[in-house]
Amino acid sequence: MARIAVVTGGTRGIGAAISKQLKADGCTVAAIYAGNDEAAKNFNLETGIAVFKCDVSSYDASAATLKTIEAELGPIDILVNNAGITRDAMFHKMSPQHWQEVMNTNLNSLFNMSQPIWGGMRDRGFGRIICISSINGQKGQMGQTNYSAAKAGEIGFVKSLAQEGAAKGITVNAICPGYIGTEMVKAIPEKVLNERILPLIPVGRLGEPEEIARCVSFLAADNAGFITGATLSANGGQYMV
Ligand code: CAA
């Protein structure tokens, strides 16, 4: 039977590549998106992957959407917590709103999406939860105290939940992408990207979304059951832990 996979932020950027990869791996995929209806519609037409609109920063909305997905597709086996936003600003210019929005979407969403389906995974004795953290959660980044804190928090979440899931056949892992050529990275001021970031990447280029999707595919596989609580870095050699 095909595994049922949910990918948050699954219709654009890294998430779109993950949704497509999991479909190619034989999963039935549900891609969750926050607001860009047009991108989601086009993604659905292009790939045939079901799309669901949901604000993952809300527990109630997340729980309701997960219920709908399970009613339509079946019990969820694989969850990829990929949705994320940036509100970059130097700390002295950062507003409480910049801080809260990033915490709610990037970190609180892990609870909102994982908790409602955790009991089912425990009962069935199988689950894969994969959180897309970031190189900047590992090393910190000027202009990103909010984002780096949330992304580092994801790693703590993964290491704790992995211990709870281990005896129940559920693995929980983090992937830390470096700078990947998506809209998020292209929004960085060009001068900063070219002069301050690209020279730090030994591979000499931005990563491709498909290079992160490949990591997800590896961790989501049925025969990846011995890998849990891990942090898989894919950053072109920019930061080695
Ligand atoms: N590394 C090193 N230096 C940096 C830097 C960086 N990433 N970002 C900014 N600086 C430097 C600037 O070059 C500048 O230095 P100079 O005065 O010597 O020129 C100084 O810091 C101030 O920068 P700005 O003039 O740009 O100041 P600002 O207040 O207008 O903007 C900022 C600050 C919002 C942090 C902006 O510089 C910025 O967006 N920087 C990029 C931050 C970043 O790396 N974000 C990652 C987004 S992608 C992502 O998050 C995905 C992922 O997981 C990797």
mmCIF file of C-alpha atoms and ligand atoms in Angstrom:
data_model
loop_
_atom_site.group_PDB
_atom_site.id
_atom_site.type_symbol
_atom_site.label_atom_id
_atom_site.label_comp_id
_atom_site.label_asym_id
_atom_site.label_seq_id
_atom_site.Cartn_x
_atom_site.Cartn_y
_atom_site.Cartn_z
ATOM 1 C CA MET A 1 0.000 0.000 0.000
ATOM 2 C CA ALA A 2 1.219 3.473 -0.865
ATOM 3 C CA ARG A 3 2.395 5.502 2.108
ATOM 4 C CA ILE A 4 0.435 8.689 2.773
ATOM 5 C CA ALA A 5 2.692 11.732 3.027
ATOM 6 C CA VAL A 6 1.936 15.314 4.050
ATOM 7 C CA VAL A 7 4.281 18.137 3.102
ATOM 8 C CA THR A 8 3.745 21.598 4.610
ATOM 9 C CA GLY A 9 4.680 24.484 2.360
ATOM 10 C CA GLY A 10 4.441 21.743 -0.219
ATOM 11 C CA THR A 11 3.516 23.649 -3.370
ATOM 12 C CA ARG A 12 6.479 26.010 -3.758
ATOM 13 C CA GLY A 13 10.245 26.100 -3.349
ATOM 14 C CA ILE A 14 11.892 23.217 -1.506
ATOM 15 C CA GLY A 15 8.480 21.863 -0.475
ATOM 16 C CA ALA A 16 7.326 21.478 -4.077
ATOM 17 C CA ALA A 17 10.428 19.439 -4.883
ATOM 18 C CA ILE A 18 9.788 17.280 -1.799
ATOM 19 C CA SER A 19 6.143 16.672 -2.752
ATOM 20 C CA LYS A 20 7.157 15.627 -6.267
ATOM 21 C CA GLN A 21 9.949 13.375 -5.024
ATOM 22 C CA LEU A 22 7.699 11.572 -2.552
ATOM 23 C CA LYS A 23 5.122 11.059 -5.287
ATOM 24 C CA ALA A 24 7.861 9.624 -7.512
ATOM 25 C CA ASP A 25 8.777 7.320 -4.603
ATOM 26 C CA GLY A 26 5.243 5.893 -4.718
ATOM 27 C CA CYS A 27 3.609 7.864 -1.903
ATOM 28 C CA THR A 28 0.181 9.442 -2.021
ATOM 29 C CA VAL A 29 1.018 13.059 -1.253
ATOM 30 C CA ALA A 30 -0.973 15.909 0.279
ATOM 31 C CA ALA A 31 0.707 19.286 -0.145
ATOM 32 C CA ILE A 32 -0.304 21.971 2.336
ATOM 33 C CA TYR A 33 -0.033 25.629 1.416
ATOM 34 C CA ALA A 34 -0.749 28.824 3.336
ATOM 35 C CA GLY A 35 -2.082 31.428 0.960
ATOM 36 C CA ASN A 36 -0.894 31.424 -2.633
ATOM 37 C CA ASP A 37 -3.969 29.869 -4.273
ATOM 38 C CA GLU A 38 -2.699 30.387 -7.802
ATOM 39 C CA ALA A 39 0.636 28.657 -7.194
ATOM 40 C CA ALA A 40 -1.201 25.807 -5.470
ATOM 41 C CA LYS A 41 -3.683 25.427 -8.337
ATOM 42 C CA ASN A 42 -0.908 25.378 -10.913
ATOM 43 C CA PHE A 43 1.069 22.897 -8.840
ATOM 44 C CA ASN A 44 -1.959 20.614 -8.621
ATOM 45 C CA LEU A 45 -2.589 20.842 -12.367
ATOM 46 C CA GLU A 46 1.066 20.199 -13.159
ATOM 47 C CA THR A 47 1.639 17.288 -10.749
ATOM 48 C CA GLY A 48 -1.768 15.824 -9.875
ATOM 49 C CA ILE A 49 -0.804 16.156 -6.198
ATOM 50 C CA ALA A 50 -3.709 17.067 -3.887
ATOM 51 C CA VAL A 51 -3.383 20.485 -2.256
ATOM 52 C CA PHE A 52 -4.904 21.673 1.026
ATOM 53 C CA LYS A 53 -4.976 25.263 2.292
ATOM 54 C CA CYS A 54 -4.052 25.594 5.953
ATOM 55 C CA ASP A 55 -2.332 28.046 8.271
ATOM 56 C CA VAL A 56 0.104 25.759 10.090
ATOM 57 C CA SER A 57 0.689 28.403 12.756
ATOM 58 C CA SER A 58 -2.808 27.601 14.067
ATOM 59 C CA TYR A 59 -3.302 24.394 16.054
ATOM 60 C CA ASP A 60 -7.023 24.195 15.315
ATOM 61 C CA ALA A 61 -6.574 24.770 11.579
ATOM 62 C CA SER A 62 -3.764 22.193 11.434
ATOM 63 C CA ALA A 63 -5.746 19.566 13.342
ATOM 64 C CA ALA A 64 -8.814 20.120 11.144
ATOM 65 C CA THR A 65 -6.791 19.896 7.914
ATOM 66 C CA LEU A 66 -5.039 16.723 9.043
ATOM 67 C CA LYS A 67 -8.442 15.215 9.820
ATOM 68 C CA THR A 68 -9.683 16.112 6.329
ATOM 69 C CA ILE A 69 -6.574 14.612 4.716
ATOM 70 C CA GLU A 70 -6.945 11.384 6.695
ATOM 71 C CA ALA A 71 -10.628 11.154 5.742
ATOM 72 C CA GLU A 72 -9.827 11.670 2.042
ATOM 73 C CA LEU A 73 -6.530 9.798 1.663
ATOM 74 C CA GLY A 74 -6.073 7.585 4.722
ATOM 75 C CA PRO A 75 -3.858 7.518 7.831
ATOM 76 C CA ILE A 76 -0.767 9.699 7.557
ATOM 77 C CA ASP A 77 2.540 7.790 7.559
ATOM 78 C CA ILE A 78 4.983 10.555 6.646
ATOM 79 C CA LEU A 79 4.970 14.196 7.717
ATOM 80 C CA VAL A 80 7.432 16.710 6.326
ATOM 81 C CA ASN A 81 7.420 19.931 8.346
ATOM 82 C CA ASN A 82 8.817 22.205 5.679
ATOM 83 C CA ALA A 83 6.741 25.407 5.872
ATOM 84 C CA GLY A 84 8.820 28.382 6.841
ATOM 85 C CA ILE A 85 9.075 32.135 6.505
ATOM 86 C CA THR A 86 11.737 34.767 7.049
ATOM 87 C CA ARG A 87 11.328 38.203 8.594
ATOM 88 C CA ASP A 88 14.990 39.171 8.489
ATOM 89 C CA ALA A 89 16.095 42.278 10.368
ATOM 90 C CA MET A 90 19.039 43.270 12.505
ATOM 91 C CA PHE A 91 18.042 42.690 16.133
ATOM 92 C CA HIS A 92 18.009 46.392 16.989
ATOM 93 C CA LYS A 93 15.382 46.879 14.266
ATOM 94 C CA MET A 94 13.363 43.712 14.920
ATOM 95 C CA SER A 95 9.734 44.137 15.992
ATOM 96 C CA PRO A 96 7.782 41.772 18.252
ATOM 97 C CA GLN A 97 5.718 40.938 15.159
ATOM 98 C CA HIS A 98 8.831 39.894 13.200
ATOM 99 C CA TRP A 99 9.719 37.615 16.096
ATOM 100 C CA GLN A 100 6.258 36.094 16.669
ATOM 101 C CA GLU A 101 5.435 35.436 13.021
ATOM 102 C CA VAL A 102 8.601 33.421 12.544
ATOM 103 C CA MET A 103 8.158 31.503 15.810
ATOM 104 C CA ASN A 104 4.529 30.697 15.006
ATOM 105 C CA THR A 105 5.073 29.524 11.449
ATOM 106 C CA ASN A 106 8.487 27.900 11.739
ATOM 107 C CA LEU A 107 8.492 26.389 15.233
ATOM 108 C CA ASN A 108 4.982 26.229 16.693
ATOM 109 C CA SER A 109 3.851 24.536 13.482
ATOM 110 C CA LEU A 110 5.899 21.486 14.475
ATOM 111 C CA PHE A 111 3.633 20.948 17.462
ATOM 112 C CA ASN A 112 0.505 21.875 15.519
ATOM 113 C CA MET A 113 1.146 19.405 12.707
ATOM 114 C CA SER A 114 2.849 16.546 14.553
ATOM 115 C CA GLN A 115 0.773 16.270 17.719
ATOM 116 C CA PRO A 116 -2.619 15.502 16.116
ATOM 117 C CA ILE A 117 -1.206 12.554 14.125
ATOM 118 C CA TRP A 118 1.302 11.274 16.704
ATOM 119 C CA GLY A 119 -1.220 8.985 18.451
ATOM 120 C CA GLY A 120 -2.157 7.322 15.153
ATOM 121 C CA MET A 121 1.477 6.720 14.244
ATOM 122 C CA ARG A 122 2.054 5.184 17.694
ATOM 123 C CA ASP A 123 -0.988 2.922 17.334
ATOM 124 C CA ARG A 124 0.082 1.726 13.873
ATOM 125 C CA GLY A 125 3.732 1.295 14.882
ATOM 126 C CA PHE A 126 5.065 3.300 11.951
ATOM 127 C CA GLY A 127 5.842 6.926 11.201
ATOM 128 C CA ARG A 128 8.341 9.261 9.616
ATOM 129 C CA ILE A 129 8.541 12.886 10.720
ATOM 130 C CA ILE A 130 11.093 15.021 8.916
ATOM 131 C CA CYS A 131 11.654 18.655 9.849
ATOM 132 C CA ILE A 132 13.338 21.047 7.465
ATOM 133 C CA SER A 133 15.542 23.124 9.738
ATOM 134 C CA SER A 134 18.420 25.247 8.379
ATOM 135 C CA ILE A 135 22.145 25.815 8.383
ATOM 136 C CA ASN A 136 21.273 29.035 10.197
ATOM 137 C CA GLY A 137 19.785 27.069 13.085
ATOM 138 C CA GLN A 138 23.171 25.383 13.406
ATOM 139 C CA LYS A 139 25.545 28.312 13.019
ATOM 140 C CA GLY A 140 23.414 31.428 13.635
ATOM 141 C CA GLN A 141 23.092 34.236 11.114
ATOM 142 C CA MET A 142 23.188 37.993 11.478
ATOM 143 C CA GLY A 143 19.784 39.454 10.666
ATOM 144 C CA GLN A 144 18.057 36.217 11.669
ATOM 145 C CA THR A 145 17.836 35.956 15.469
ATOM 146 C CA ASN A 146 14.179 34.955 15.080
ATOM 147 C CA TYR A 147 14.704 32.453 12.261
ATOM 148 C CA SER A 148 17.869 30.927 13.725
ATOM 149 C CA ALA A 149 16.203 30.511 17.124
ATOM 150 C CA ALA A 150 13.212 28.767 15.539
ATOM 151 C CA LYS A 151 15.418 26.540 13.377
ATOM 152 C CA ALA A 152 17.638 25.585 16.322
ATOM 153 C CA GLY A 153 14.440 24.845 18.243
ATOM 154 C CA GLU A 154 13.434 22.409 15.517
ATOM 155 C CA ILE A 155 16.583 20.397 16.155
ATOM 156 C CA GLY A 156 15.791 20.164 19.894
ATOM 157 C CA PHE A 157 12.239 19.081 19.054
ATOM 158 C CA VAL A 158 13.521 16.379 16.709
ATOM 159 C CA LYS A 159 16.031 14.981 19.200
ATOM 160 C CA SER A 160 13.398 14.764 21.950
ATOM 161 C CA LEU A 161 10.545 13.367 19.874
ATOM 162 C CA ALA A 162 12.892 10.829 18.275
ATOM 163 C CA GLN A 163 13.487 9.346 21.724
ATOM 164 C CA GLU A 164 9.736 9.062 22.314
ATOM 165 C CA GLY A 165 9.048 7.496 18.925
ATOM 166 C CA ALA A 166 11.952 5.048 18.790
ATOM 167 C CA ALA A 167 10.199 2.122 20.458
ATOM 168 C CA LYS A 168 7.074 2.690 18.351
ATOM 169 C CA GLY A 169 8.611 2.480 14.880
ATOM 170 C CA ILE A 170 8.511 6.235 14.380
ATOM 171 C CA THR A 171 11.617 8.096 13.278
ATOM 172 C CA VAL A 172 12.017 11.850 13.661
ATOM 173 C CA ASN A 173 14.848 13.608 11.842
ATOM 174 C CA ALA A 174 15.986 17.067 10.794
ATOM 175 C CA ILE A 175 17.477 18.216 7.530
ATOM 176 C CA CYS A 176 19.531 21.415 7.544
ATOM 177 C CA PRO A 177 19.651 22.918 4.070
ATOM 178 C CA GLY A 178 22.194 25.579 3.317
ATOM 179 C CA TYR A 179 21.401 28.347 0.852
ATOM 180 C CA ILE A 180 19.085 26.872 -1.795
ATOM 181 C CA GLY A 181 18.040 28.750 -4.948
ATOM 182 C CA THR A 182 14.443 29.501 -3.958
ATOM 183 C CA GLU A 183 12.419 32.707 -3.743
ATOM 184 C CA MET A 184 13.396 32.982 -0.059
ATOM 185 C CA VAL A 185 17.099 33.171 -0.849
ATOM 186 C CA LYS A 186 16.588 35.282 -3.959
ATOM 187 C CA ALA A 187 14.938 37.881 -1.651
ATOM 188 C CA ILE A 188 18.292 38.490 0.065
ATOM 189 C CA PRO A 189 19.821 41.796 -1.088
ATOM 190 C CA GLU A 190 21.899 40.944 -4.160
ATOM 191 C CA LYS A 191 25.058 42.558 -2.790
ATOM 192 C CA VAL A 192 24.794 40.561 0.464
ATOM 193 C CA LEU A 193 24.157 37.320 -1.400
ATOM 194 C CA ASN A 194 27.005 37.792 -3.871
ATOM 195 C CA GLU A 195 29.596 39.292 -1.561
ATOM 196 C CA ARG A 196 28.819 37.818 1.873
ATOM 197 C CA ILE A 197 27.182 34.442 1.297
ATOM 198 C CA LEU A 198 28.176 32.840 -2.022
ATOM 199 C CA PRO A 199 31.939 33.099 -1.320
ATOM 200 C CA LEU A 200 31.375 31.015 1.842
ATOM 201 C CA ILE A 201 29.958 28.020 -0.051
ATOM 202 C CA PRO A 202 32.857 25.729 -1.025
ATOM 203 C CA VAL A 203 30.799 23.971 -3.708
ATOM 204 C CA GLY A 204 30.578 27.415 -5.336
ATOM 205 C CA ARG A 205 26.851 27.628 -6.002
ATOM 206 C CA LEU A 206 23.438 27.665 -4.364
ATOM 207 C CA GLY A 207 21.815 24.306 -3.759
ATOM 208 C CA GLU A 208 18.873 22.984 -5.764
ATOM 209 C CA PRO A 209 15.511 22.155 -4.117
ATOM 210 C CA GLU A 210 15.826 18.634 -5.557
ATOM 211 C CA GLU A 211 19.006 18.138 -3.532
ATOM 212 C CA ILE A 212 16.975 18.573 -0.339
ATOM 213 C CA ALA A 213 14.123 16.413 -1.657
ATOM 214 C CA ARG A 214 16.658 13.619 -2.115
ATOM 215 C CA CYS A 215 17.505 13.788 1.615
ATOM 216 C CA VAL A 216 13.802 13.577 2.497
ATOM 217 C CA SER A 217 13.349 10.579 0.245
ATOM 218 C CA PHE A 218 16.231 8.828 2.025
ATOM 219 C CA LEU A 219 14.873 9.490 5.532
ATOM 220 C CA ALA A 220 11.248 8.731 4.625
ATOM 221 C CA ALA A 221 11.966 5.270 3.255
ATOM 222 C CA ASP A 222 10.597 2.172 4.977
ATOM 223 C CA ASN A 223 14.147 0.849 5.370
ATOM 224 C CA ALA A 224 15.438 4.006 7.108
ATOM 225 C CA GLY A 225 14.160 2.824 10.486
ATOM 226 C CA PHE A 226 17.546 2.876 12.203
ATOM 227 C CA ILE A 227 18.102 6.571 11.484
ATOM 228 C CA THR A 228 16.389 8.745 14.068
ATOM 229 C CA GLY A 229 17.169 11.959 15.936
ATOM 230 C CA ALA A 230 19.683 12.764 13.209
ATOM 231 C CA THR A 231 20.497 16.111 11.645
ATOM 232 C CA LEU A 232 21.409 15.767 7.986
ATOM 233 C CA SER A 233 23.268 18.783 6.608
ATOM 234 C CA ALA A 234 23.097 19.623 2.898
ATOM 235 C CA ASN A 235 24.888 22.924 2.527
ATOM 236 C CA GLY A 236 27.608 22.654 -0.109
ATOM 237 C CA GLY A 237 30.279 22.398 2.579
ATOM 238 C CA GLN A 238 29.444 25.789 4.102
ATOM 239 C CA TYR A 239 29.185 24.515 7.662
ATOM 240 C CA MET A 240 30.316 21.177 9.040
ATOM 241 C CA VAL A 241 29.117 19.834 12.383
HETATM 242 N N1 CAA B 1 26.683 37.872 6.244
HETATM 243 C C1 CAA B 1 27.604 38.832 6.481
HETATM 244 N N2 CAA B 1 27.330 40.133 6.496
HETATM 245 C C2 CAA B 1 26.076 40.513 6.277
HETATM 246 C C3 CAA B 1 25.041 39.575 6.043
HETATM 247 C C4 CAA B 1 25.396 38.223 6.011
HETATM 248 N N3 CAA B 1 24.507 37.259 5.727
HETATM 249 N N4 CAA B 1 23.893 40.240 5.884
HETATM 250 C C5 CAA B 1 24.190 41.546 6.025
HETATM 251 N N5 CAA B 1 25.488 41.706 6.236
HETATM 252 C C6 CAA B 1 26.193 42.984 6.412
HETATM 253 C C7 CAA B 1 25.974 43.876 5.194
HETATM 254 O O1 CAA B 1 26.860 43.545 4.134
HETATM 255 C C8 CAA B 1 26.261 45.223 5.778
HETATM 256 O O2 CAA B 1 27.634 45.402 5.921
HETATM 257 P P1 CAA B 1 28.322 46.748 5.413
HETATM 258 O O3 CAA B 1 27.683 47.812 6.212
HETATM 259 O O4 CAA B 1 29.765 46.523 5.683
HETATM 260 O O5 CAA B 1 27.988 46.820 3.946
HETATM 261 C C9 CAA B 1 25.680 45.112 7.208
HETATM 262 O O6 CAA B 1 25.629 43.702 7.502
HETATM 263 C C10 CAA B 1 24.267 45.660 7.330
HETATM 264 O O7 CAA B 1 23.475 45.048 6.296
HETATM 265 P P2 CAA B 1 22.424 45.881 5.464
HETATM 266 O O8 CAA B 1 23.007 47.155 4.936
HETATM 267 O O9 CAA B 1 21.806 44.957 4.453
HETATM 268 O O10 CAA B 1 21.401 46.277 6.648
HETATM 269 P P3 CAA B 1 19.843 46.258 6.622
HETATM 270 O O11 CAA B 1 19.395 46.651 7.997
HETATM 271 O O12 CAA B 1 19.317 46.981 5.451
HETATM 272 O O13 CAA B 1 19.447 44.714 6.377
HETATM 273 C C11 CAA B 1 19.509 42.368 6.774
HETATM 274 C C12 CAA B 1 19.955 43.725 7.245
HETATM 275 C C13 CAA B 1 17.977 42.285 6.840
HETATM 276 C C14 CAA B 1 20.104 41.361 7.721
HETATM 277 C C15 CAA B 1 19.914 42.125 5.303
HETATM 278 O O14 CAA B 1 21.286 42.414 5.161
HETATM 279 C C16 CAA B 1 19.716 40.694 4.904
HETATM 280 O O15 CAA B 1 18.619 40.328 4.503
HETATM 281 N N6 CAA B 1 20.763 39.876 5.005
HETATM 282 C C17 CAA B 1 20.709 38.469 4.697
HETATM 283 C C18 CAA B 1 20.449 37.669 5.949
HETATM 284 C C19 CAA B 1 20.421 36.208 5.561
HETATM 285 O O16 CAA B 1 21.448 35.605 5.330
HETATM 286 N N7 CAA B 1 19.200 35.641 5.479
HETATM 287 C C20 CAA B 1 19.061 34.303 5.023
HETATM 288 C C21 CAA B 1 17.775 34.218 4.236
HETATM 289 S S1 CAA B 1 17.630 32.644 3.371
HETATM 290 C C22 CAA B 1 17.183 31.585 4.538
HETATM 291 O O17 CAA B 1 16.926 31.911 5.648
HETATM 292 C C23 CAA B 1 17.105 30.153 4.111
HETATM 293 C C24 CAA B 1 18.034 29.339 4.904
HETATM 294 O O18 CAA B 1 17.591 28.574 5.738
HETATM 295 C C25 CAA B 1 19.461 29.395 4.622
#
